[in-house]
Amino acid sequence: MGSVPSVVNLVKGEMMKDDDNDLYFVEGIAVPETPLPGEALPAWRKTAVIGGREPRVDAYERVSGTAVYPSDIVLPNMLYGALLRCPHAHARVKKVDVSAAEKMDGVHAVLTGASLGRQVQWPYTETVVTDLFDAHCRFEGEAVAAVAAATPYAVRDALRAIKVEYEVLPFVADERRALEAGAVRIQAEGNRLKGETYERGDVGKGFAEADVVLEQEYRTACEIHAPMELHGCVANWEGDSLTIWESTQGVYSVQAKAAEILGLPLSRVRVIGHYVGGGFGSKLQPGKYTICAALLARRTGRPVKLFLSREETMLAAGNRPPATMTIKAGVKKDGVLTALQFSGLGSGGAYPAGGTSLLDWLVRDLYTCANVKSELTDVAINAGPARPFRAPGHPQCALALEQMMDSLAEAVGLDPVDIRLKNVPLVSQAREGAPPYTTTGLAECIRRGAEAFGWGEARRRTAAARKDKGHLKRGVGMGSCLWVAGGGRPPATVIVKLFADGSVNLNMGASDIGTGTKTVMSMVLSEELGVRPETIQIEHADTGSTQYATPSGGSKTVPTESPAVRAAAVAVKQQLLKMAAEELGRPQEDLRYTGEYIEVAGNGKKVKITAIAALKRQGVVVGIGYRGPNPEGKAVNPFAAQFCEVEVNIRTGEVRILRFLGAHESGRVMDRLTFDNQVFGGITMGIGLGMTETRILDGNRTGKMVNRNLHDYKLPTALDVPVDMVSLPVDMPDAEANNTGAKGLGEPVTIPTAAAIANAIYDATGVRVQESPADPLTMNRLLAAQGREGRS
Amino acid sequence: MGSVPSVVNLVKGEMMKDDDNDLYFVEGIAVPETPLPGEALPAWRKTAVIGGREPRVDAYERVSGTAVYPSDIVLPNMLYGALLRCPHAHARVKKVDVSAAEKMDGVHAVLTGASLGRQVQWPYTETVVTDLFDAHCRFEGEAVAAVAAATPYAVRDALRAIKVEYEVLPFVADERRALEAGAVRIQAEGNRLKGETYERGDVGKGFAEADVVLEQEYRTACEIHAPMELHGCVANWEGDSLTIWESTQGVYSVQAKAAEILGLPLSRVRVIGHYVGGGFGSKLQPGKYTICAALLARRTGRPVKLFLSREETMLAAGNRPPATMTIKAGVKKDGVLTALQFSGLGSGGAYPAGGTSLLDWLVRDLYTCANVKSELTDVAINAGPARPFRAPGHPQCALALEQMMDSLAEAVGLDPVDIRLKNVPLVSQAREGAPPYTTTGLAECIRRGAEAFGWGEARRRTAAARKDKGHLKRGVGMGSCLWVAGGGRPPATVIVKLFADGSVNLNMGASDIGTGTKTVMSMVLSEELGVRPETIQIEHADTGSTQYATPSGGSKTVPTESPAVRAAAVAVKQQLLKMAAEELGRPQEDLRYTGEYIEVAGNGKKVKITAIAALKRQGVVVGIGYRGPNPEGKAVNPFAAQFCEVEVNIRTGEVRILRFLGAHESGRVMDRLTFDNQVFGGITMGIGLGMTETRILDGNRTGKMVNRNLHDYKLPTALDVPVDMVSLPVDMPDAEANNTGAKGLGEPVTIPTAAAIANAIYDATGVRVQESPADPLTMNRLLAAQGREGRS
């Protein structure tokens, strides 16, 4: 029995509400004025809760381990599923013999291409569609068979007992070789999957007008998402209805694709994803694992849990494509850009999977430039398909563009800060009609970031130290960015219920992918309704019981959902005001909602919300809120500038980040704590791209990935991240964007990080980081090629 | 592996939708006209789906055993809870020694009155509140302690190891003795809990005007609800939030009472009750078991499952109170009632629990009568508290009133059918202002029921057989009724989502207590939206994720929820019509919704709903529907008449029901199958009251219940129910009542059953069934007292 405290004390001590319900009303909150029905919902001018530091509403569950992630789900009679994967980079399945596996103890079902035939298909695009288990295995890790068995051990044993005869084929593992004559053809129509060009103005003219023209080449390595929680799901049928608990960023997108592939009405597919241990873009869609779990569960009549191993996720659950980039830029002596030309070659693996998605967006849109031309080529290689990865294309492009900006600055004798400020855009040039930005905090981010970082002083210090002969070189660098999206958009529907005791329930379909969505939405409700954020009951991320939301990705969750949450809260208030108006016998215009009470303006008369007879009678008040349209003719984007200081050991090639500062303008700062979390997390991920992460394919002998585990694939650890990290919010409530004034933050935080590090390395050593990651191997190579002693 | 058919075939064969989605659109449905926004929602004039025979949408789950009832819930690390109950009819706890129990293997927590102190209290009424474990045990089965342990066995072992010292007190087990001088006092203020009187007109004058005045006495036995699924729940805490999976008729009422007792905001208590294996009124509220499970889970930090044993439910989970009734009636020669006088004595057990609830309603309101007087006395006895039981008070009263009506008819030489038709009411006399009924099908039920039953012919046959000297006597009897409620009422909120592929999701808080609520609501959606009922996804009965509903009881679920469901469906249609109007460039008034398409009236132009671009963009359309107000100045009630034929063995006292017919007017017939289910189920339950069921307390020595199991407590079985059962719906869509025209059915079906049987027994034997149940023991006693040979 031990020393567990009295139940009553536990219950009473922590939870008992007093007679006045004060425990869950915010004391003295200045609840915003409520528009009358029909009036537009104005943006907040002042806030009481929003912008403060609110801890996660689910912190206890996450930290204590009581939060049930999809990978924690255990159902009665549940079987375990697993996929047999092709061990070759490129091969053709000749024969699959499952007879031994089927006879094994505990094995309940085996699915193969032969048993499924052509009937279950996997659509990569509208035109590229393969069998679920395609005989042509185009990458190492391609699914060949699926098994359900009684235990996680039995299912792995069964996989080993399946005998597959492969015809091993030649492979191509590098995007730069995919178009060479003699390269093996991966897709029927050849290895060139997609080409895209963009042009505005006349770059020839632009280069001619330039005082300086530079051209540089870059390559970024392929990066793996590697979220803490592996990819997978639990599938269960009740009659003809399928329920999927999936580790996902978007339950509705999993529902849509699973229903499409299985040929089910959407109403027969319920997807639940209450927690998700990271996704970073790799969990916006279901995987073949989802479909296999559903098919195995259907076949066996039992729930099936199918989660990938870490190794499988490395091979087959997505990546940030490698990119080879050439950038040419022209600039006037005063720092004004005259032309930008960019070509990018990328590969999303063996299938069309966005190998060059948004790879040139920053070239097109980050800086004011009249003459821009770019060309993207997306090719197939024998590797696992890409999935969107936090700010697709942007960090890769930033590495090229932002180093080029520094090079241009150096060539015309300007400070990196100044050349960027010269070219800050006020309109989105790459969009039709060049619409103005609602707010653009880019200049503010650069200026305030530089000031807070002590940029000028640091630049002088590193310049002065250049003559030092020591092997430890210090440098400072910066990078700036915007993110192509981040304004959010409709649709989003949210329902808020206020119970008879004044406590509140929030129902929304959006996933909280670890970014604090639930916390921010609770703060929005708190701001409007005056209830304490942590007492709000939240149901979310369930296609069956919660409202429609698009996946949590693209830095759009807060700007998409928060206006709908606010609108729903206001709808609740309006109903309460109407009830109170009847009860008090006063017109609604005379009343003020103060959280716990509704007051008659001026005369001090008031009614406690929980005492409103109509509320008691009705049990709850339900408010529905929709995300309104975006402003017409405007672009809504977040901006950022990041600054860092590094120390490079030119003997060993080791780079140590000494300090890092992220200045971010994402509209209104909603929760300062989650804001900082995003900034720190995004920078950390950017450090991974810039300094540690690379998928290594054995390009010579096998084409196989050689670092398919978390020992050999180097995620940044606590030792790679500086203690001195500063988040500097540039708080600019964007009243034009939406009614909460928020823009997205999840992606910009990781875009300029690797570029800022690279620029700092250049400042320290005079070496341009032409390849990522800047790990000791790469650095040694670059130092050797460009001059180990650094610049003088 | 066996012969499980191919997964694909299973999936494709049953589920694959073709390109046209025809599989889930109803072919050629005549979808009702949709009112424009702002227009009132008219009642249906014609229906295509409603009124048909639709099988249960959850039939597969219920029959296959995949439906997860609360008692099926298993959570990881779950403990099992149980209550120690007082074994005496009346006692005082002197000392509880839990030391041995606490030391036992697997025991995790023991709660007693001493450990909880006065802090957790159980409110019977606003003024009668006891400690959760009260030292004064007023009935056998009163909770004394609670234990949580690792297994169901360990927890029962632990209960046995708790040593309790009781002071055993004198008891009173019969409501007729509770007010006698010298009876032990159960409640502090004495055993008289509540008195109620009603009077209209002048009964003295009425009796003076009568040609015949009769007076009779009746007693009905106490009946136990005995639902298939036992009472109980699983409780689990996540942080400070409590989730309860309870076998309940109303998740919101469980939430409200649990939150009140535990001192939690409603937003911290989530109650889920997806299936419930019967309730019949006994599961409208949580029990002490609910609170104990929550406290044990809090104390142990683990989920706790606490379901009662069958024996416990018999003692402590409710009952239909026993009633002792006197009825005096006056009638003119022509059959017109002149006066009704009634007195009822009842007991809901040891606490105020509705011992005489609605016991006189039929006397007040079933027949037109100017002079009515009644008096109710509710007393305490040492027995478990009552809970509402399908049509509280009504079947008991019907046994008295309907036998009296037959006696009056006989006295003035009228047929039982005719005397009732003479007194059919058109207004609700017992209500303020005597409002007219919206529809009254009483006369129709009597007339059409009699005709379908062959009443006249049967009466002649039984009359003719009276001279037969055999020991098997046949008789026919009837009873009619109304139910005090059944019109439904606000509030109810429902949300309908139409997915981009046209399939539909329904979100409502109401429980489907086995009556087919989900099926009927699916039909309402089908009628409005043209989708097939069985493809509709339903989320219900969850305070966290579904909309507000009052408990499923009082025959109000269909008339309360179905209008809200319809309103939500219409809201969806209106949005689709608006989208289509924009897409087709036509005013909304010109468009017609036909299920799969929206057509331009007249010109044949149409757009497929799933092809509407705005729907694709939006992902879903969400409609919210509310239950509107009831008609002012009107009474909405269902009516019925039931007819049966019995055979009485006057040697053994056995009564065999040969055939039974229920004619029911409950407004519009929604689903003919669930309608019939209700009629058959209600009659079966009425047979229990009339013929088999009685709680037997040992009134002499111990006061304990002696038949506390399903062997000794006689529920009617298949052998007690006639094969020849007929459901005769009197379909009268009640356009005034609400927009679907439905009234309640769950309760009227059981009200006149026992009375009809009793009247048939009288017809057969000349013996008045003054006591229920008419089992062989009672019948032998009555036959002996009133003349074994029957009337001549």
JSON list of C-alpha atoms in Angstrom, two decimals, chain A residues 1 4-12 14-17 24 60-61 66 102 107-111 116 119-120 238-240 252 255 261-270 295 298-299 491 493 495 497 499-501 503-505 507 534-537 539 542-548 575 617-620 622 624 626, chain B residues 1 4-12 14-17 24 60-61 66 102 107-111 116 119-120 238-240 252 255 262-270 295 298-299 491 493 495 497 499-501 503-505 507 534-537 539 542-548 575 617-620 622 624 626:
[
{"chain": "A", "resi": 1, "resn": "MET", "atom": "CA", "xyz": [0.00, 0.00, 0.00]},
{"chain": "A", "resi": 4, "resn": "VAL", "atom": "CA", "xyz": [0.22, 7.14, -1.37]},
{"chain": "A", "resi": 5, "resn": "PRO", "atom": "CA", "xyz": [-1.48, 10.22, 0.05]},
{"chain": "A", "resi": 6, "resn": "SER", "atom": "CA", "xyz": [-5.15, 10.11, 0.91]},
{"chain": "A", "resi": 7, "resn": "VAL", "atom": "CA", "xyz": [-7.35, 9.94, -2.11]},
{"chain": "A", "resi": 8, "resn": "VAL", "atom": "CA", "xyz": [-9.46, 12.67, -0.74]},
{"chain": "A", "resi": 9, "resn": "ASN", "atom": "CA", "xyz": [-6.52, 14.93, -0.19]},
{"chain": "A", "resi": 10, "resn": "LEU", "atom": "CA", "xyz": [-5.33, 14.26, -3.68]},
{"chain": "A", "resi": 11, "resn": "VAL", "atom": "CA", "xyz": [-8.73, 14.97, -5.07]},
{"chain": "A", "resi": 12, "resn": "LYS", "atom": "CA", "xyz": [-9.62, 17.83, -2.84]},
{"chain": "A", "resi": 14, "resn": "GLU", "atom": "CA", "xyz": [-5.66, 19.66, -6.24]},
{"chain": "A", "resi": 15, "resn": "MET", "atom": "CA", "xyz": [-9.02, 19.61, -7.79]},
{"chain": "A", "resi": 16, "resn": "MET", "atom": "CA", "xyz": [-11.82, 20.75, -5.55]},
{"chain": "A", "resi": 17, "resn": "LYS", "atom": "CA", "xyz": [-13.43, 23.83, -6.93]},
{"chain": "A", "resi": 24, "resn": "TYR", "atom": "CA", "xyz": [-10.97, 27.70, -13.31]},
{"chain": "A", "resi": 60, "resn": "TYR", "atom": "CA", "xyz": [1.90, 16.12, -17.25]},
{"chain": "A", "resi": 61, "resn": "GLU", "atom": "CA", "xyz": [0.75, 13.40, -19.62]},
{"chain": "A", "resi": 66, "resn": "THR", "atom": "CA", "xyz": [0.52, 8.50, -19.30]},
{"chain": "A", "resi": 102, "resn": "GLU", "atom": "CA", "xyz": [2.52, -19.68, -43.07]},
{"chain": "A", "resi": 107, "resn": "VAL", "atom": "CA", "xyz": [1.48, -16.72, -37.82]},
{"chain": "A", "resi": 108, "resn": "HIS", "atom": "CA", "xyz": [-2.04, -15.59, -38.77]},
{"chain": "A", "resi": 109, "resn": "ALA", "atom": "CA", "xyz": [-1.73, -14.08, -42.23]},
{"chain": "A", "resi": 110, "resn": "VAL", "atom": "CA", "xyz": [0.82, -13.53, -44.97]},
{"chain": "A", "resi": 111, "resn": "LEU", "atom": "CA", "xyz": [0.17, -11.11, -47.83]},
{"chain": "A", "resi": 116, "resn": "LEU", "atom": "CA", "xyz": [-3.15, -9.51, -53.66]},
{"chain": "A", "resi": 119, "resn": "GLN", "atom": "CA", "xyz": [-6.13, -5.07, -56.87]},
{"chain": "A", "resi": 120, "resn": "VAL", "atom": "CA", "xyz": [-4.50, -3.05, -54.14]},
{"chain": "A", "resi": 238, "resn": "GLU", "atom": "CA", "xyz": [-15.73, -3.36, -36.53]},
{"chain": "A", "resi": 239, "resn": "GLY", "atom": "CA", "xyz": [-17.97, -4.91, -39.10]},
{"chain": "A", "resi": 240, "resn": "ASP", "atom": "CA", "xyz": [-17.23, -3.03, -42.30]},
{"chain": "A", "resi": 252, "resn": "TYR", "atom": "CA", "xyz": [-8.06, 13.53, -42.29]},
{"chain": "A", "resi": 255, "resn": "GLN", "atom": "CA", "xyz": [-8.41, 8.88, -43.81]},
{"chain": "A", "resi": 261, "resn": "ILE", "atom": "CA", "xyz": [-6.71, 2.83, -51.66]},
{"chain": "A", "resi": 262, "resn": "LEU", "atom": "CA", "xyz": [-9.04, 0.44, -49.85]},
{"chain": "A", "resi": 263, "resn": "GLY", "atom": "CA", "xyz": [-12.09, 1.57, -51.80]},
{"chain": "A", "resi": 264, "resn": "LEU", "atom": "CA", "xyz": [-14.04, 2.56, -48.71]},
{"chain": "A", "resi": 265, "resn": "PRO", "atom": "CA", "xyz": [-16.36, 5.51, -48.15]},
{"chain": "A", "resi": 266, "resn": "LEU", "atom": "CA", "xyz": [-14.71, 8.05, -45.89]},
{"chain": "A", "resi": 267, "resn": "SER", "atom": "CA", "xyz": [-17.41, 7.38, -43.32]},
{"chain": "A", "resi": 268, "resn": "ARG", "atom": "CA", "xyz": [-16.10, 3.82, -42.96]},
{"chain": "A", "resi": 269, "resn": "VAL", "atom": "CA", "xyz": [-12.57, 4.89, -42.10]},
{"chain": "A", "resi": 270, "resn": "ARG", "atom": "CA", "xyz": [-11.97, 6.50, -38.73]},
{"chain": "A", "resi": 295, "resn": "LEU", "atom": "CA", "xyz": [-5.55, -5.59, -44.89]},
{"chain": "A", "resi": 298, "resn": "ARG", "atom": "CA", "xyz": [-9.37, -7.56, -42.29]},
{"chain": "A", "resi": 299, "resn": "ARG", "atom": "CA", "xyz": [-7.90, -10.92, -43.16]},
{"chain": "A", "resi": 491, "resn": "PRO", "atom": "CA", "xyz": [-10.89, 25.29, -44.17]},
{"chain": "A", "resi": 493, "resn": "THR", "atom": "CA", "xyz": [-13.97, 24.01, -38.28]},
{"chain": "A", "resi": 495, "resn": "ILE", "atom": "CA", "xyz": [-16.56, 23.46, -31.89]},
{"chain": "A", "resi": 497, "resn": "LYS", "atom": "CA", "xyz": [-18.79, 23.60, -25.65]},
{"chain": "A", "resi": 499, "resn": "PHE", "atom": "CA", "xyz": [-20.62, 23.27, -19.73]},
{"chain": "A", "resi": 500, "resn": "ALA", "atom": "CA", "xyz": [-23.18, 24.39, -17.18]},
{"chain": "A", "resi": 501, "resn": "ASP", "atom": "CA", "xyz": [-20.45, 24.96, -14.58]},
{"chain": "A", "resi": 503, "resn": "SER", "atom": "CA", "xyz": [-15.84, 24.86, -17.81]},
{"chain": "A", "resi": 504, "resn": "VAL", "atom": "CA", "xyz": [-15.01, 24.39, -21.46]},
{"chain": "A", "resi": 505, "resn": "ASN", "atom": "CA", "xyz": [-14.48, 21.68, -24.05]},
{"chain": "A", "resi": 507, "resn": "ASN", "atom": "CA", "xyz": [-13.26, 19.95, -30.31]},
{"chain": "A", "resi": 534, "resn": "GLU", "atom": "CA", "xyz": [-5.25, 24.10, -18.22]},
{"chain": "A", "resi": 535, "resn": "THR", "atom": "CA", "xyz": [-8.82, 23.27, -17.26]},
{"chain": "A", "resi": 536, "resn": "ILE", "atom": "CA", "xyz": [-10.01, 23.10, -20.87]},
{"chain": "A", "resi": 537, "resn": "GLN", "atom": "CA", "xyz": [-10.91, 19.65, -22.09]},
{"chain": "A", "resi": 539, "resn": "GLU", "atom": "CA", "xyz": [-10.71, 16.41, -28.04]},
{"chain": "A", "resi": 542, "resn": "ASP", "atom": "CA", "xyz": [-10.06, 12.06, -34.70]},
{"chain": "A", "resi": 543, "resn": "THR", "atom": "CA", "xyz": [-11.93, 11.96, -38.00]},
{"chain": "A", "resi": 544, "resn": "GLY", "atom": "CA", "xyz": [-14.87, 10.31, -36.29]},
{"chain": "A", "resi": 545, "resn": "SER", "atom": "CA", "xyz": [-15.54, 12.65, -33.46]},
{"chain": "A", "resi": 546, "resn": "THR", "atom": "CA", "xyz": [-13.70, 15.89, -34.10]},
{"chain": "A", "resi": 547, "resn": "GLN", "atom": "CA", "xyz": [-14.01, 18.59, -36.68]},
{"chain": "A", "resi": 548, "resn": "TYR", "atom": "CA", "xyz": [-12.32, 18.89, -40.03]},
{"chain": "A", "resi": 575, "resn": "GLN", "atom": "CA", "xyz": [-25.21, 32.91, -26.87]},
{"chain": "A", "resi": 617, "resn": "ARG", "atom": "CA", "xyz": [-31.68, 24.24, -18.52]},
{"chain": "A", "resi": 618, "resn": "GLN", "atom": "CA", "xyz": [-29.67, 23.69, -21.67]},
{"chain": "A", "resi": 619, "resn": "GLY", "atom": "CA", "xyz": [-26.74, 21.92, -20.04]},
{"chain": "A", "resi": 620, "resn": "VAL", "atom": "CA", "xyz": [-24.19, 23.34, -22.44]},
{"chain": "A", "resi": 622, "resn": "VAL", "atom": "CA", "xyz": [-22.20, 25.04, -28.22]},
{"chain": "A", "resi": 624, "resn": "ILE", "atom": "CA", "xyz": [-19.10, 26.61, -33.94]},
{"chain": "A", "resi": 626, "resn": "TYR", "atom": "CA", "xyz": [-14.87, 28.50, -39.06]},
{"chain": "B", "resi": 1, "resn": "MET", "atom": "CA", "xyz": [-4.12, -19.99, -41.79]},
{"chain": "B", "resi": 4, "resn": "VAL", "atom": "CA", "xyz": [-10.18, -17.12, -44.65]},
{"chain": "B", "resi": 5, "resn": "PRO", "atom": "CA", "xyz": [-11.21, -15.64, -47.97]},
{"chain": "B", "resi": 6, "resn": "SER", "atom": "CA", "xyz": [-8.86, -13.30, -49.77]},
{"chain": "B", "resi": 7, "resn": "VAL", "atom": "CA", "xyz": [-8.50, -9.99, -48.07]},
{"chain": "B", "resi": 8, "resn": "VAL", "atom": "CA", "xyz": [-8.99, -8.24, -51.32]},
{"chain": "B", "resi": 9, "resn": "ASN", "atom": "CA", "xyz": [-12.14, -10.11, -52.08]},
{"chain": "B", "resi": 10, "resn": "LEU", "atom": "CA", "xyz": [-13.44, -9.35, -48.66]},
{"chain": "B", "resi": 11, "resn": "VAL", "atom": "CA", "xyz": [-12.58, -5.73, -49.03]},
{"chain": "B", "resi": 12, "resn": "LYS", "atom": "CA", "xyz": [-13.55, -5.38, -52.63]},
{"chain": "B", "resi": 14, "resn": "GLU", "atom": "CA", "xyz": [-18.22, -5.96, -49.74]},
{"chain": "B", "resi": 15, "resn": "MET", "atom": "CA", "xyz": [-16.87, -2.54, -49.62]},
{"chain": "B", "resi": 16, "resn": "MET", "atom": "CA", "xyz": [-15.45, -1.28, -52.88]},
{"chain": "B", "resi": 17, "resn": "LYS", "atom": "CA", "xyz": [-17.36, 1.71, -54.06]},
{"chain": "B", "resi": 24, "resn": "TYR", "atom": "CA", "xyz": [-23.74, 4.50, -50.56]},
{"chain": "B", "resi": 60, "resn": "TYR", "atom": "CA", "xyz": [-23.08, -6.89, -36.93]},
{"chain": "B", "resi": 61, "resn": "GLU", "atom": "CA", "xyz": [-21.14, -5.51, -34.00]},
{"chain": "B", "resi": 66, "resn": "THR", "atom": "CA", "xyz": [-17.12, -7.06, -31.57]},
{"chain": "B", "resi": 102, "resn": "GLU", "atom": "CA", "xyz": [-4.31, -4.28, 2.94]},
{"chain": "B", "resi": 107, "resn": "VAL", "atom": "CA", "xyz": [-4.29, -5.42, -3.08]},
{"chain": "B", "resi": 108, "resn": "HIS", "atom": "CA", "xyz": [-3.54, -1.85, -4.09]},
{"chain": "B", "resi": 109, "resn": "ALA", "atom": "CA", "xyz": [-6.02, 0.30, -2.19]},
{"chain": "B", "resi": 110, "resn": "VAL", "atom": "CA", "xyz": [-8.75, 0.02, 0.43]},
{"chain": "B", "resi": 111, "resn": "LEU", "atom": "CA", "xyz": [-11.20, 2.85, 1.06]},
{"chain": "B", "resi": 116, "resn": "LEU", "atom": "CA", "xyz": [-12.54, 9.13, 3.60]},
{"chain": "B", "resi": 119, "resn": "GLN", "atom": "CA", "xyz": [-15.39, 14.61, 2.61]},
{"chain": "B", "resi": 120, "resn": "VAL", "atom": "CA", "xyz": [-16.93, 12.46, -0.09]},
{"chain": "B", "resi": 238, "resn": "GLU", "atom": "CA", "xyz": [-4.75, 11.33, -17.05]},
{"chain": "B", "resi": 239, "resn": "GLY", "atom": "CA", "xyz": [-3.18, 13.99, -14.94]},
{"chain": "B", "resi": 240, "resn": "ASP", "atom": "CA", "xyz": [-6.07, 15.78, -13.30]},
{"chain": "B", "resi": 252, "resn": "TYR", "atom": "CA", "xyz": [-23.85, 13.84, -19.52]},
{"chain": "B", "resi": 255, "resn": "GLN", "atom": "CA", "xyz": [-20.57, 13.50, -15.90]},
{"chain": "B", "resi": 262, "resn": "LEU", "atom": "CA", "xyz": [-15.71, 14.69, -6.76]},
{"chain": "B", "resi": 263, "resn": "GLY", "atom": "CA", "xyz": [-15.54, 18.48, -6.89]},
{"chain": "B", "resi": 264, "resn": "LEU", "atom": "CA", "xyz": [-14.20, 18.61, -10.44]},
{"chain": "B", "resi": 265, "resn": "PRO", "atom": "CA", "xyz": [-15.01, 21.01, -13.26]},
{"chain": "B", "resi": 266, "resn": "LEU", "atom": "CA", "xyz": [-17.14, 19.28, -15.87]},
{"chain": "B", "resi": 267, "resn": "SER", "atom": "CA", "xyz": [-14.31, 19.73, -18.35]},
{"chain": "B", "resi": 268, "resn": "ARG", "atom": "CA", "xyz": [-12.18, 17.42, -16.21]},
{"chain": "B", "resi": 269, "resn": "VAL", "atom": "CA", "xyz": [-14.66, 14.54, -16.33]},
{"chain": "B", "resi": 270, "resn": "ARG", "atom": "CA", "xyz": [-15.13, 12.73, -19.61]},
{"chain": "B", "resi": 295, "resn": "LEU", "atom": "CA", "xyz": [-11.35, 7.37, -6.10]},
{"chain": "B", "resi": 298, "resn": "ARG", "atom": "CA", "xyz": [-6.88, 8.27, -8.24]},
{"chain": "B", "resi": 299, "resn": "ARG", "atom": "CA", "xyz": [-5.38, 6.57, -5.21]},
{"chain": "B", "resi": 491, "resn": "PRO", "atom": "CA", "xyz": [-32.01, 20.72, -25.50]},
{"chain": "B", "resi": 493, "resn": "THR", "atom": "CA", "xyz": [-27.41, 19.45, -30.30]},
{"chain": "B", "resi": 495, "resn": "ILE", "atom": "CA", "xyz": [-23.49, 17.77, -35.74]},
{"chain": "B", "resi": 497, "resn": "LYS", "atom": "CA", "xyz": [-20.33, 16.10, -41.34]},
{"chain": "B", "resi": 499, "resn": "PHE", "atom": "CA", "xyz": [-17.14, 14.14, -46.27]},
{"chain": "B", "resi": 500, "resn": "ALA", "atom": "CA", "xyz": [-15.77, 15.05, -49.69]},
{"chain": "B", "resi": 501, "resn": "ASP", "atom": "CA", "xyz": [-16.86, 11.70, -51.11]},
{"chain": "B", "resi": 503, "resn": "SER", "atom": "CA", "xyz": [-20.35, 9.86, -47.09]},
{"chain": "B", "resi": 504, "resn": "VAL", "atom": "CA", "xyz": [-21.63, 11.10, -43.76]},
{"chain": "B", "resi": 505, "resn": "ASN", "atom": "CA", "xyz": [-20.68, 11.28, -40.11]},
{"chain": "B", "resi": 507, "resn": "ASN", "atom": "CA", "xyz": [-22.06, 13.26, -33.94]},
{"chain": "B", "resi": 534, "resn": "GLU", "atom": "CA", "xyz": [-25.69, 1.67, -42.94]},
{"chain": "B", "resi": 535, "resn": "THR", "atom": "CA", "xyz": [-22.78, 3.66, -44.36]},
{"chain": "B", "resi": 536, "resn": "ILE", "atom": "CA", "xyz": [-23.17, 6.51, -41.90]},
{"chain": "B", "resi": 537, "resn": "GLN", "atom": "CA", "xyz": [-20.42, 6.81, -39.34]},
{"chain": "B", "resi": 539, "resn": "GLU", "atom": "CA", "xyz": [-19.97, 8.93, -32.90]},
{"chain": "B", "resi": 542, "resn": "ASP", "atom": "CA", "xyz": [-19.15, 10.75, -25.17]},
{"chain": "B", "resi": 543, "resn": "THR", "atom": "CA", "xyz": [-19.12, 13.99, -23.20]},
{"chain": "B", "resi": 544, "resn": "GLY", "atom": "CA", "xyz": [-15.69, 14.78, -24.54]},
{"chain": "B", "resi": 545, "resn": "SER", "atom": "CA", "xyz": [-16.20, 14.47, -28.23]},
{"chain": "B", "resi": 546, "resn": "THR", "atom": "CA", "xyz": [-19.91, 14.41, -28.94]},
{"chain": "B", "resi": 547, "resn": "GLN", "atom": "CA", "xyz": [-22.68, 16.93, -28.57]},
{"chain": "B", "resi": 548, "resn": "TYR", "atom": "CA", "xyz": [-24.94, 17.57, -25.61]},
{"chain": "B", "resi": 575, "resn": "GLN", "atom": "CA", "xyz": [-24.40, 24.65, -47.62]},
{"chain": "B", "resi": 617, "resn": "ARG", "atom": "CA", "xyz": [-11.47, 22.33, -51.30]},
{"chain": "B", "resi": 618, "resn": "GLN", "atom": "CA", "xyz": [-13.19, 22.35, -47.93]},
{"chain": "B", "resi": 619, "resn": "GLY", "atom": "CA", "xyz": [-12.86, 18.61, -47.27]},
{"chain": "B", "resi": 620, "resn": "VAL", "atom": "CA", "xyz": [-16.14, 18.42, -45.40]},
{"chain": "B", "resi": 622, "resn": "VAL", "atom": "CA", "xyz": [-20.44, 20.61, -41.26]},
{"chain": "B", "resi": 624, "resn": "ILE", "atom": "CA", "xyz": [-25.21, 21.85, -36.73]},
{"chain": "B", "resi": 626, "resn": "TYR", "atom": "CA", "xyz": [-30.65, 21.99, -32.49]}
]
